[in-house]
CSV table of C-alpha atoms and ligand atoms in Angstrom, one decimal:
chain,number,residue,atom,x,y,z
A,1,MET,CA,23.0,11.4,-22.3
A,2,LEU,CA,23.1,8.0,-21.0
A,3,TRP,CA,21.8,7.2,-17.4
A,4,ASP,CA,23.3,4.8,-14.6
A,5,VAL,CA,19.9,3.9,-13.7
A,6,GLY,CA,16.3,4.6,-14.6
A,7,ILE,CA,14.1,5.2,-12.6
A,8,ILE,CA,9.6,3.9,-13.8
A,9,GLY,CA,7.4,5.3,-11.5
A,10,GLY,CA,7.1,8.7,-9.1
A,11,GLY,CA,5.2,6.6,-5.8
A,12,ILE,CA,6.6,6.2,-2.9
A,13,VAL,CA,9.1,2.8,-4.1
A,14,GLY,CA,10.4,4.8,-6.9
A,15,MET,CA,11.3,7.7,-4.9
A,16,ALA,CA,12.5,6.3,-1.7
A,17,THR,CA,14.6,4.3,-5.1
A,18,ALA,CA,16.0,6.8,-6.3
A,19,HIS,CA,16.5,8.0,-2.8
A,20,ALA,CA,18.6,5.2,-2.2
A,21,LEU,CA,21.1,5.1,-4.7
A,22,ALA,CA,21.3,8.7,-6.3
A,23,ASN,CA,24.6,10.3,-5.2
A,24,PRO,CA,26.9,13.2,-7.4
A,25,ARG,CA,28.6,9.7,-9.0
A,26,ARG,CA,25.4,8.3,-10.7
A,27,LYS,CA,23.3,9.2,-13.4
A,28,VAL,CA,20.3,8.3,-11.5
A,29,ILE,CA,15.9,9.7,-13.8
A,30,VAL,CA,12.7,8.8,-11.9
A,31,LEU,CA,10.9,9.0,-15.0
A,32,GLU,CA,5.8,8.9,-14.1
A,33,ALA,CA,3.7,9.3,-16.4
A,34,GLU,CA,1.3,12.0,-14.3
A,35,GLY,CA,2.4,15.5,-13.5
A,36,ARG,CA,2.6,15.4,-10.3
A,37,LEU,CA,4.8,12.2,-7.8
A,38,ALA,CA,2.3,10.9,-5.7
A,39,ALA,CA,-1.2,10.5,-7.7
A,40,HIS,CA,-2.2,7.1,-7.7
A,41,GLN,CA,-1.3,4.3,-4.5
A,42,THR,CA,1.1,6.5,-2.6
A,43,GLY,CA,-1.8,10.0,-2.6
A,44,HIS,CA,-5.3,7.5,-1.9
A,45,ASN,CA,-3.4,5.6,1.6
A,46,SER,CA,-4.9,5.4,4.7
A,47,GLY,CA,-1.2,7.8,6.8
A,48,VAL,CA,-0.3,4.2,9.1
A,49,ILE,CA,3.1,3.1,9.7
A,50,HIS,CA,1.9,0.1,10.4
A,51,SER,CA,4.0,-1.5,12.8
A,52,GLY,CA,4.8,-5.1,11.0
A,53,LEU,CA,2.0,-7.4,13.2
A,54,TYR,CA,0.6,-9.6,10.4
A,55,TYR,CA,3.5,-10.7,8.5
A,56,ARG,CA,4.1,-14.1,9.3
A,57,PRO,CA,8.2,-13.9,9.4
A,58,GLY,CA,10.3,-14.1,7.7
A,59,THR,CA,8.6,-12.7,4.3
A,60,LEU,CA,9.5,-10.0,2.8
A,61,LYS,CA,6.5,-8.2,4.3
A,62,ALA,CA,7.6,-8.8,7.8
A,63,ARG,CA,11.1,-7.8,7.5
A,64,ASN,CA,10.5,-5.2,5.3
A,65,CYS,CA,7.7,-3.1,7.4
A,66,VAL,CA,10.0,-2.7,10.1
A,67,GLU,CA,13.4,-2.3,9.5
A,68,GLY,CA,11.2,0.3,7.3
A,69,ARG,CA,9.0,1.6,10.0
A,70,ASP,CA,11.9,3.1,11.9
A,71,ALA,CA,13.7,4.4,9.6
A,72,MET,CA,10.4,6.7,8.5
A,73,TYR,CA,9.6,7.1,12.0
A,74,ALA,CA,13.5,8.3,11.8
A,75,PHE,CA,13.7,10.0,8.6
A,76,CYS,CA,10.4,11.9,9.8
A,77,ARG,CA,11.9,13.4,12.6
A,78,ASP,CA,15.3,14.1,10.4
A,79,HIS,CA,13.2,16.5,8.5
A,80,ASP,CA,10.7,18.0,10.1
A,81,ILE,CA,7.1,15.9,7.7
A,82,PRO,CA,4.0,16.0,10.4
A,83,HIS,CA,3.7,12.2,12.4
A,84,GLU,CA,3.0,10.6,15.3
A,85,ARG,CA,3.4,7.0,17.4
A,86,CYS,CA,0.1,7.5,18.4
A,87,GLY,CA,-1.0,2.8,18.8
A,88,LYS,CA,-3.5,0.5,17.2
A,89,LEU,CA,-5.9,-1.6,18.7
A,90,ILE,CA,-7.2,-4.6,17.1
A,91,VAL,CA,-9.9,-5.7,18.7
A,92,ALA,CA,-11.2,-9.4,18.6
A,93,THR,CA,-15.2,-9.2,18.7
A,94,ASN,CA,-16.4,-12.6,19.1
A,95,GLU,CA,-15.3,-15.8,21.0
A,96,ALA,CA,-14.9,-17.0,17.2
A,97,GLU,CA,-12.0,-14.5,16.3
A,98,LEU,CA,-9.8,-15.2,19.7
A,99,PRO,CA,-7.9,-17.4,17.1
A,100,ALA,CA,-6.6,-15.6,14.9
A,101,LEU,CA,-6.2,-12.4,17.7
A,102,GLY,CA,-3.6,-14.8,18.9
A,103,GLU,CA,-2.1,-15.7,16.5
A,104,LEU,CA,-1.1,-12.1,15.4
A,105,GLU,CA,0.3,-11.7,18.1
A,106,ARG,CA,2.0,-14.2,18.3
A,107,ARG,CA,3.8,-13.3,14.5
A,108,GLY,CA,4.3,-9.8,16.7
A,109,ARG,CA,6.2,-10.8,18.8
A,110,ALA,CA,8.1,-13.5,15.9
A,111,ASN,CA,8.5,-9.6,14.4
A,112,GLY,CA,10.6,-8.4,17.0
A,113,LEU,CA,7.2,-6.1,18.5
A,114,VAL,CA,8.3,-5.5,21.7
A,115,GLY,CA,4.8,-2.8,23.1
A,116,MET,CA,2.1,-4.6,22.3
A,117,ARG,CA,-0.4,-6.0,25.4
A,118,ARG,CA,-3.5,-8.0,24.9
A,119,LEU,CA,-6.6,-6.6,26.8
A,120,VAL,CA,-9.4,-8.0,28.0
A,121,GLY,CA,-13.0,-6.5,27.2
A,122,GLU,CA,-13.2,-4.7,30.4
A,123,GLU,CA,-9.9,-2.9,29.0
A,124,ILE,CA,-11.0,-1.9,24.8
A,125,PRO,CA,-12.6,1.7,26.7
A,126,GLU,CA,-9.2,2.9,28.5
A,127,HIS,CA,-8.2,2.7,25.1
A,128,GLU,CA,-11.2,3.8,23.2
A,129,PRO,CA,-13.8,4.9,25.4
A,130,TYR,CA,-16.4,3.4,22.5
A,131,ALA,CA,-15.1,0.9,20.8
A,132,ARG,CA,-16.6,-3.0,22.2
A,133,GLY,CA,-15.0,-6.6,22.1
A,134,VAL,CA,-14.3,-9.7,24.3
A,135,ALA,CA,-10.6,-8.6,23.5
A,136,ALA,CA,-7.5,-6.6,21.7
A,137,LEU,CA,-4.8,-6.4,20.9
A,138,HIS,CA,-2.8,-2.5,21.9
A,139,VAL,CA,0.2,-2.3,19.6
A,140,THR,CA,2.2,0.8,20.2
A,141,GLU,CA,5.0,1.1,17.3
A,142,THR,CA,2.2,1.9,14.4
A,143,GLY,CA,1.7,5.7,13.7
A,144,ILE,CA,0.2,7.8,11.1
A,145,VAL,CA,1.4,10.1,8.5
A,146,ASP,CA,0.9,11.6,4.9
A,147,TYR,CA,2.8,9.9,2.6
A,148,THR,CA,2.4,12.6,0.3
A,149,ARG,CA,4.1,14.6,1.9
A,150,VAL,CA,7.3,12.2,2.6
A,151,ASN,CA,6.8,11.2,-1.5
A,152,GLU,CA,7.9,14.7,-1.6
A,153,THR,CA,10.4,15.4,0.8
A,154,LEU,CA,12.3,12.5,-0.7
A,155,GLY,CA,11.6,14.2,-4.8
A,156,ARG,CA,13.9,17.0,-3.5
A,157,LEU,CA,16.4,14.8,-1.9
A,158,VAL,CA,16.9,13.7,-4.9
A,159,ARG,CA,16.6,16.4,-6.7
A,160,GLU,CA,19.7,17.9,-4.5
A,161,ALA,CA,21.3,14.2,-4.7
A,162,GLY,CA,21.9,15.0,-8.3
A,163,GLY,CA,19.7,13.1,-9.5
A,164,THR,CA,16.0,13.9,-12.2
A,165,VAL,CA,12.5,14.1,-11.8
A,166,GLU,CA,11.0,14.3,-15.3
A,167,THR,CA,6.4,14.6,-14.8
A,168,ASN,CA,4.7,13.8,-17.3
A,169,ALA,CA,6.8,11.1,-18.6
A,170,ARG,CA,5.1,8.1,-19.2
A,171,VAL,CA,6.6,5.4,-20.9
A,172,GLY,CA,5.1,3.8,-23.1
A,173,ALA,CA,8.0,2.1,-25.5
A,174,VAL,CA,10.6,-0.1,-24.4
A,175,LYS,CA,13.9,-0.6,-26.7
A,176,ARG,CA,16.5,-2.6,-25.7
A,177,ALA,CA,20.3,-2.3,-27.2
A,178,THR,CA,23.4,-4.5,-26.4
A,179,SER,CA,23.8,-1.9,-23.0
A,180,SER,CA,21.4,-0.1,-22.5
A,181,MET,CA,18.5,0.4,-23.3
A,182,VAL,CA,15.8,3.8,-24.4
A,183,LEU,CA,12.4,4.7,-22.4
A,184,GLU,CA,10.8,6.3,-25.7
A,185,THR,CA,8.0,9.3,-23.5
A,186,ALA,CA,6.1,11.8,-24.5
A,187,ARG,CA,8.9,13.5,-23.0
A,188,GLY,CA,11.4,11.7,-25.6
A,189,PRO,CA,13.8,9.0,-25.3
A,190,PHE,CA,15.8,8.0,-21.8
A,191,GLU,CA,18.7,6.2,-22.5
A,192,CYS,CA,19.7,4.4,-19.6
A,193,ARG,CA,22.3,2.2,-19.1
A,194,ALA,CA,19.9,0.0,-16.0
A,195,LEU,CA,15.6,-0.2,-15.4
A,196,VAL,CA,13.9,-0.4,-12.0
A,197,ASN,CA,10.4,-0.7,-13.0
A,198,CYS,CA,8.2,0.6,-10.2
A,199,GLY,CA,4.8,1.7,-12.4
A,200,GLY,CA,2.7,0.0,-9.7
A,201,LEU,CA,-0.7,-0.2,-11.0
A,202,GLN,CA,0.7,-1.0,-13.9
A,203,SER,CA,4.0,-2.6,-13.3
A,204,ASP,CA,3.3,-5.4,-15.0
A,205,ARG,CA,2.8,-4.0,-18.2
A,206,ILE,CA,5.5,-1.9,-18.0
A,207,ALA,CA,7.0,-6.0,-17.0
A,208,ARG,CA,6.2,-6.4,-20.9
A,209,LEU,CA,7.3,-3.8,-22.5
A,210,CYS,CA,10.5,-4.8,-21.0
A,211,GLY,CA,10.2,-8.3,-22.9
A,212,VAL,CA,9.7,-9.9,-19.2
A,213,ASP,CA,6.9,-12.2,-18.8
A,214,PRO,CA,5.9,-11.2,-15.2
A,215,LYS,CA,4.1,-14.5,-14.4
A,216,LEU,CA,1.3,-12.4,-13.0
A,217,ARG,CA,-1.8,-9.9,-13.5
A,218,ILE,CA,-2.1,-6.8,-11.7
A,219,VAL,CA,-6.1,-6.7,-10.5
A,220,PRO,CA,-7.2,-3.2,-9.3
A,221,PHE,CA,-9.0,-3.4,-6.0
A,222,ARG,CA,-11.0,-0.6,-5.4
A,223,GLY,CA,-10.7,0.8,-1.2
A,224,ASP,CA,-14.1,3.4,-0.6
A,225,TYR,CA,-13.6,5.3,2.1
A,226,TYR,CA,-15.6,7.5,4.3
A,227,GLU,CA,-15.2,10.1,7.4
A,228,LEU,CA,-16.7,10.6,10.7
A,229,VAL,CA,-18.8,13.9,10.6
A,230,PRO,CA,-16.9,16.9,12.5
A,231,GLU,CA,-18.4,16.7,16.0
A,232,ARG,CA,-18.1,12.6,15.9
A,233,ARG,CA,-15.0,12.6,15.7
A,234,SER,CA,-14.7,12.3,19.6
A,235,LEU,CA,-16.1,8.4,18.8
A,236,VAL,CA,-12.4,7.3,17.8
A,237,ARG,CA,-9.3,8.5,19.1
A,238,ASN,CA,-6.5,6.6,17.5
A,239,LEU,CA,-6.6,3.8,14.7
A,240,LEU,CA,-8.8,0.9,15.9
A,241,TYR,CA,-9.1,-2.9,13.9
A,242,PRO,CA,-11.0,-5.4,13.6
A,243,VAL,CA,-9.6,-8.6,13.4
A,244,PRO,CA,-8.4,-9.5,10.3
A,245,ASP,CA,-10.0,-12.9,7.7
A,246,PRO,CA,-6.7,-14.5,7.8
A,247,GLU,CA,-8.3,-15.9,4.2
A,248,PHE,CA,-8.2,-12.5,3.4
A,249,PRO,CA,-4.9,-10.0,2.8
A,250,PHE,CA,-6.5,-6.7,3.4
A,251,LEU,CA,-7.5,-6.0,6.6
A,252,GLY,CA,-11.3,-5.5,6.9
A,253,VAL,CA,-12.4,-1.8,7.0
A,254,HIS,CA,-10.8,-0.1,10.3
A,255,PHE,CA,-11.0,3.3,11.7
A,256,THR,CA,-8.0,5.8,11.1
A,257,ARG,CA,-7.3,9.2,12.7
A,258,MET,CA,-5.5,11.2,10.3
A,259,ILE,CA,-2.1,12.8,10.9
A,260,GLY,CA,-4.4,15.8,9.4
A,261,GLY,CA,-7.0,15.9,11.0
A,262,GLY,CA,-10.5,14.0,11.3
A,263,VAL,CA,-11.2,10.3,11.5
A,264,GLU,CA,-11.3,8.1,7.9
A,265,ALA,CA,-13.0,5.0,8.5
A,266,GLY,CA,-12.6,2.2,5.3
A,267,PRO,CA,-11.8,1.4,2.9
A,268,ASN,CA,-13.5,-2.1,1.2
A,269,ALA,CA,-12.1,-3.7,-1.2
A,270,VAL,CA,-14.2,-4.0,-4.2
A,271,LEU,CA,-12.9,-5.2,-7.8
A,272,ALA,CA,-12.5,-1.6,-10.0
A,273,LEU,CA,-12.9,-1.6,-13.7
A,274,ARG,CA,-10.0,0.5,-14.2
A,275,ARG,CA,-6.6,0.4,-13.0
A,276,GLU,CA,-6.7,4.3,-12.1
A,277,GLY,CA,-10.4,5.0,-11.3
A,278,TYR,CA,-11.3,6.5,-8.3
A,279,GLY,CA,-14.9,7.0,-8.7
A,280,ARG,CA,-17.4,4.1,-8.0
A,281,TRP,CA,-18.7,3.8,-11.8
A,282,SER,CA,-15.3,4.2,-13.5
A,283,PHE,CA,-14.9,2.1,-16.2
A,284,SER,CA,-12.0,1.8,-18.4
A,285,PRO,CA,-12.6,-1.1,-21.5
A,286,ARG,CA,-8.8,-2.2,-21.4
A,287,ASP,CA,-8.6,-2.6,-17.8
A,288,ALA,CA,-11.6,-4.0,-17.6
A,289,ALA,CA,-10.7,-7.0,-20.8
A,290,ALA,CA,-7.8,-7.6,-18.9
A,291,VAL,CA,-9.5,-8.4,-15.9
A,292,ALA,CA,-12.3,-10.7,-18.1
A,293,SER,CA,-9.9,-12.6,-20.5
A,294,TYR,CA,-7.7,-13.6,-17.3
A,295,GLY,CA,-7.7,-17.4,-16.2
A,296,GLY,CA,-6.6,-16.5,-12.0
A,297,PHE,CA,-9.1,-13.8,-11.7
A,298,TRP,CA,-11.7,-16.5,-12.8
A,299,ARG,CA,-9.8,-18.6,-10.1
A,300,MET,CA,-9.5,-16.1,-8.1
A,301,ALA,CA,-13.2,-15.2,-7.8
A,302,ARG,CA,-14.5,-19.3,-7.2
A,303,ARG,CA,-12.2,-19.0,-4.0
A,304,HIS,CA,-13.4,-16.1,-3.3
A,305,TRP,CA,-16.7,-15.0,-4.1
A,306,ARG,CA,-18.4,-14.8,-0.9
A,307,ALA,CA,-16.3,-12.2,0.2
A,308,GLY,CA,-16.6,-9.9,-2.5
A,309,MET,CA,-20.4,-10.3,-2.7
A,310,GLY,CA,-19.8,-8.5,0.8
A,311,GLU,CA,-18.0,-5.8,-0.4
A,312,VAL,CA,-19.9,-4.5,-3.0
A,313,PHE,CA,-22.4,-5.0,-1.0
A,314,ARG,CA,-21.2,-2.9,1.2
A,315,SER,CA,-19.7,-0.4,-1.3
A,316,LEU,CA,-23.1,0.4,-2.8
A,317,SER,CA,-24.8,1.0,0.6
A,318,THR,CA,-24.0,3.1,3.3
A,319,ARG,CA,-25.8,1.5,6.3
A,320,ALA,CA,-24.5,-1.5,5.2
A,321,PHE,CA,-20.2,-0.5,5.3
A,322,VAL,CA,-21.7,1.5,8.8
A,323,GLU,CA,-23.2,-1.6,9.9
A,324,ALA,CA,-19.2,-3.3,9.5
A,325,LEU,CA,-18.2,-0.5,11.7
A,326,ARG,CA,-20.3,-0.7,14.5
A,327,ARG,CA,-19.3,-4.4,15.0
A,328,LEU,CA,-16.3,-2.3,16.3
A,329,VAL,CA,-18.3,0.7,17.5
A,330,PRO,CA,-22.0,-0.2,18.5
A,331,GLU,CA,-23.1,3.7,19.2
A,332,LEU,CA,-22.3,5.0,15.3
A,333,GLN,CA,-25.0,6.2,13.4
A,334,ILE,CA,-24.8,6.4,9.6
A,335,ALA,CA,-25.3,10.1,9.9
A,336,ASP,CA,-22.1,10.5,12.2
A,337,VAL,CA,-20.2,9.8,8.3
A,338,ARG,CA,-20.0,10.9,5.1
A,339,ARG,CA,-18.4,9.4,1.9
A,340,ALA,CA,-15.2,10.5,1.7
A,341,GLY,CA,-12.4,9.4,-1.3
A,342,ALA,CA,-11.5,6.4,-2.6
A,343,GLY,CA,-7.2,4.8,-3.1
A,344,VAL,CA,-7.4,1.5,-5.9
A,345,ARG,CA,-4.8,-1.1,-4.3
A,346,ALA,CA,-2.5,-2.8,-7.0
A,347,GLN,CA,-2.8,-6.9,-6.7
A,348,ALA,CA,-0.5,-9.3,-7.8
A,349,LEU,CA,-2.1,-12.1,-9.1
A,350,GLU,CA,-0.6,-15.6,-9.9
A,351,PRO,CA,-2.7,-17.6,-13.1
A,352,SER,CA,-3.8,-20.5,-10.2
A,353,GLY,CA,-5.9,-17.6,-8.5
A,354,LEU,CA,-3.3,-17.3,-6.0
A,355,LEU,CA,-3.8,-13.2,-4.2
A,356,VAL,CA,0.0,-12.7,-3.4
A,357,ASP,CA,0.9,-11.9,-0.8
A,358,ASP,CA,4.6,-11.1,-0.7
A,359,PHE,CA,6.2,-8.6,-2.2
A,360,ARG,CA,7.8,-9.2,-5.1
A,361,ILE,CA,10.4,-8.5,-6.8
A,362,VAL,CA,12.4,-9.7,-9.6
A,363,GLU,CA,15.9,-9.5,-11.2
A,364,ALA,CA,16.4,-9.6,-14.7
A,365,GLU,CA,19.1,-8.9,-17.3
A,366,ARG,CA,20.0,-4.6,-16.1
A,367,MET,CA,16.3,-4.7,-14.5
A,368,ILE,CA,14.7,-4.9,-11.3
A,369,HIS,CA,11.1,-5.5,-11.5
A,370,VAL,CA,8.7,-4.5,-8.5
A,371,LEU,CA,5.5,-6.6,-9.2
A,372,ASN,CA,3.6,-6.2,-6.1
A,373,ALA,CA,4.1,-3.7,-3.6
A,374,PRO,CA,1.5,-3.4,-1.7
A,375,SER,CA,0.1,-2.3,2.0
A,376,PRO,CA,2.8,-2.5,3.9
A,377,ALA,CA,5.3,-0.7,1.1
A,378,ALA,CA,4.4,2.9,2.5
A,379,THR,CA,5.8,1.8,5.9
A,380,ALA,CA,8.2,-0.3,3.7
A,381,SER,CA,9.3,2.0,1.1
A,382,LEU,CA,12.7,3.4,3.0
A,383,SER,CA,13.7,-0.4,3.1
A,384,ILE,CA,12.6,-1.9,-0.2
A,385,GLY,CA,14.4,1.2,-1.3
A,386,ARG,CA,17.8,0.3,0.2
A,387,THR,CA,17.3,-3.3,0.0
A,388,ILE,CA,16.9,-3.0,-4.6
A,389,ALA,CA,20.0,0.1,-4.1
A,390,GLU,CA,22.3,-2.9,-3.4
A,391,ALA,CA,20.7,-5.6,-5.5
A,392,ALA,CA,21.1,-2.2,-8.1
A,393,THR,CA,24.7,-2.0,-7.2
A,394,ARG,CA,26.5,-5.9,-6.9
A,395,ARG,CA,24.4,-6.3,-10.5
A,396,PHE,CA,24.6,-3.1,-12.5
A,397,ASP,CA,28.0,-2.5,-12.1
A,398,LEU,CA,26.9,1.4,-11.1
A,399,PRO,CA,29.4,4.2,-10.6
B,1,LIG,C1,-6.5,2.6,0.1
B,1,LIG,C2,-4.9,1.9,0.3
B,1,LIG,C3,-4.9,1.6,1.0
B,1,LIG,C4,-3.0,1.9,2.0
B,1,LIG,N1,-3.7,2.2,3.3
B,1,LIG,C5,-1.9,2.3,3.5
B,1,LIG,C6,-1.3,2.8,5.1
B,1,LIG,O1,-1.8,2.7,5.3
B,1,LIG,N2,-0.2,2.3,5.1
B,1,LIG,C7,1.0,1.1,4.2
B,1,LIG,O2,2.1,1.4,4.5
B,1,LIG,N3,0.7,1.6,3.4
B,1,LIG,C8,-0.8,1.8,2.8
B,1,LIG,N4,-1.2,1.3,1.1
B,1,LIG,C9,-0.7,1.2,0.5
B,1,LIG,C10,0.8,1.6,0.0
B,1,LIG,O3,0.0,3.2,-0.6
B,1,LIG,C11,1.1,0.9,-1.1
B,1,LIG,O4,1.7,-0.1,-1.7
B,1,LIG,C12,2.7,2.1,-1.8
B,1,LIG,O5,2.0,3.1,-1.8
B,1,LIG,C13,3.1,1.8,-3.4
B,1,LIG,O6,3.5,2.8,-3.8
B,1,LIG,P1,4.4,2.1,-5.8
B,1,LIG,O7,5.3,3.6,-5.4
B,1,LIG,O8,5.0,1.1,-5.6
B,1,LIG,O9,2.9,3.4,-6.6
B,1,LIG,P2,2.0,3.8,-6.7
B,1,LIG,O10,2.3,5.1,-5.4
B,1,LIG,O11,0.9,3.5,-7.6
B,1,LIG,O12,3.5,4.5,-7.3
B,1,LIG,C14,3.4,4.2,-9.0
B,1,LIG,C15,3.6,5.2,-9.8
B,1,LIG,O13,4.1,4.5,-11.4
B,1,LIG,C16,3.8,5.5,-12.1
B,1,LIG,N5,3.4,5.0,-13.8
B,1,LIG,C17,2.4,3.9,-14.3
B,1,LIG,N6,3.0,3.7,-15.5
B,1,LIG,C18,4.3,4.4,-15.5
B,1,LIG,C19,4.9,4.7,-16.9
B,1,LIG,N7,4.0,3.9,-18.0
B,1,LIG,N8,5.5,5.4,-16.6
B,1,LIG,C20,5.7,6.4,-15.4
B,1,LIG,N9,5.5,6.3,-14.7
B,1,LIG,C21,4.2,5.4,-15.1
B,1,LIG,C22,2.5,5.8,-11.3
B,1,LIG,O14,2.0,6.9,-12.0
B,1,LIG,C23,2.2,5.9,-10.0
B,1,LIG,O15,2.9,7.5,-10.4
B,1,LIG,C24,-2.8,1.3,0.7
B,1,LIG,C25,-3.2,1.5,0.0
B,1,LIG,C26,-4.4,2.1,-0.7
B,1,LIG,C27,-4.3,1.5,-2.7
């Protein structure tokens, strides 16, 4: 069988791409390494439908987040996926954070958010009774969902549209021929006319397997979560965030009410020594060596070592983690939280040491590689999928 498009990776970006591409005339196949879809970033995230507030206007993140957010709400409505547009509060806990809060508000307006309101400190408890700060931004477009459910639904729709989804099919080699390429997997070879790499934490390696120099390396950052114990869940109503450090792309530890119940706190961001390792001591010699041998990592480490050490300390010490959260909710005590899961972010890093901020999607001959799709890529996935499908239809001469 000759497939028109082979998509590597059954996370939400791969499945949204397959959903946008699949139709009965086209032979589309998704090859997923694990035994189930959404096994990595998509199944280990905070479940937030981001509003589009944070991103520099004009970037791929800004455009795809805003379009993708609306598409995600519509998709959830159309397919009966539980979700809630519950809104979120970003709290400045001191005067020094006010300029950054103002910049967020400006970005939000530039990105077309309409349900945003600036609050003075005294108004904060009307939204979050236990939160304290000097000012806040209330954003009504933010919501919550379970992205694993979204991914499963995409999988079903892809199959119904005539597409094929193969699990336990890790692509280990790619052989290029004149007008096709063969993707070698444990389930056998799959010959495709074109390919889309949505490999998340492995996307740089997959690009190299395809003979494409990604010009960056994926560096994994683990985020540990805590959750509020059931009797203290009332400390947080919805989503409660600090003002993020503009230097650092992660958002700072925050509180997130989950669509399935409960309130999570976190995640922090510590360098992970295994790309798909969810424990604090997870280690892969290959992944650790890939970080240690990369000049870009050491250049980044020189710039951000102070923030990095703080994150490591918070990862090891519940007391330090709770201390960071108490800036938002002073009443929080250590006994109010317990450890929950973890997720690993695929963060692309340039050789110069710069953290790649925007989504990066690179086209090569008969290929499209998604090389950087960190948060808010789950929110933005339907828009990213549509954009990739348009490019693929244009470039690959698809039926
Ligand atoms: C802790 C954390 C919190 C986050 N919170 C949010 C949030 O609240 N809202 C939001 O919008 N975004 C959030 N994100 C970001 C979001 O989860 C990701 O941007 C998104 O899931 C990326 O999807 P993906 O399909 O690119 O990657 P993934 O979901 O990682 O999927 C990649 C897939 O490729 C497969 N694969 C890898 N190698 C191969 C191979 N060789 N052959 C075949 N398959 C392969 C993997 O098994 C995996 O299933 C968060 C991320 C993390 C880690």
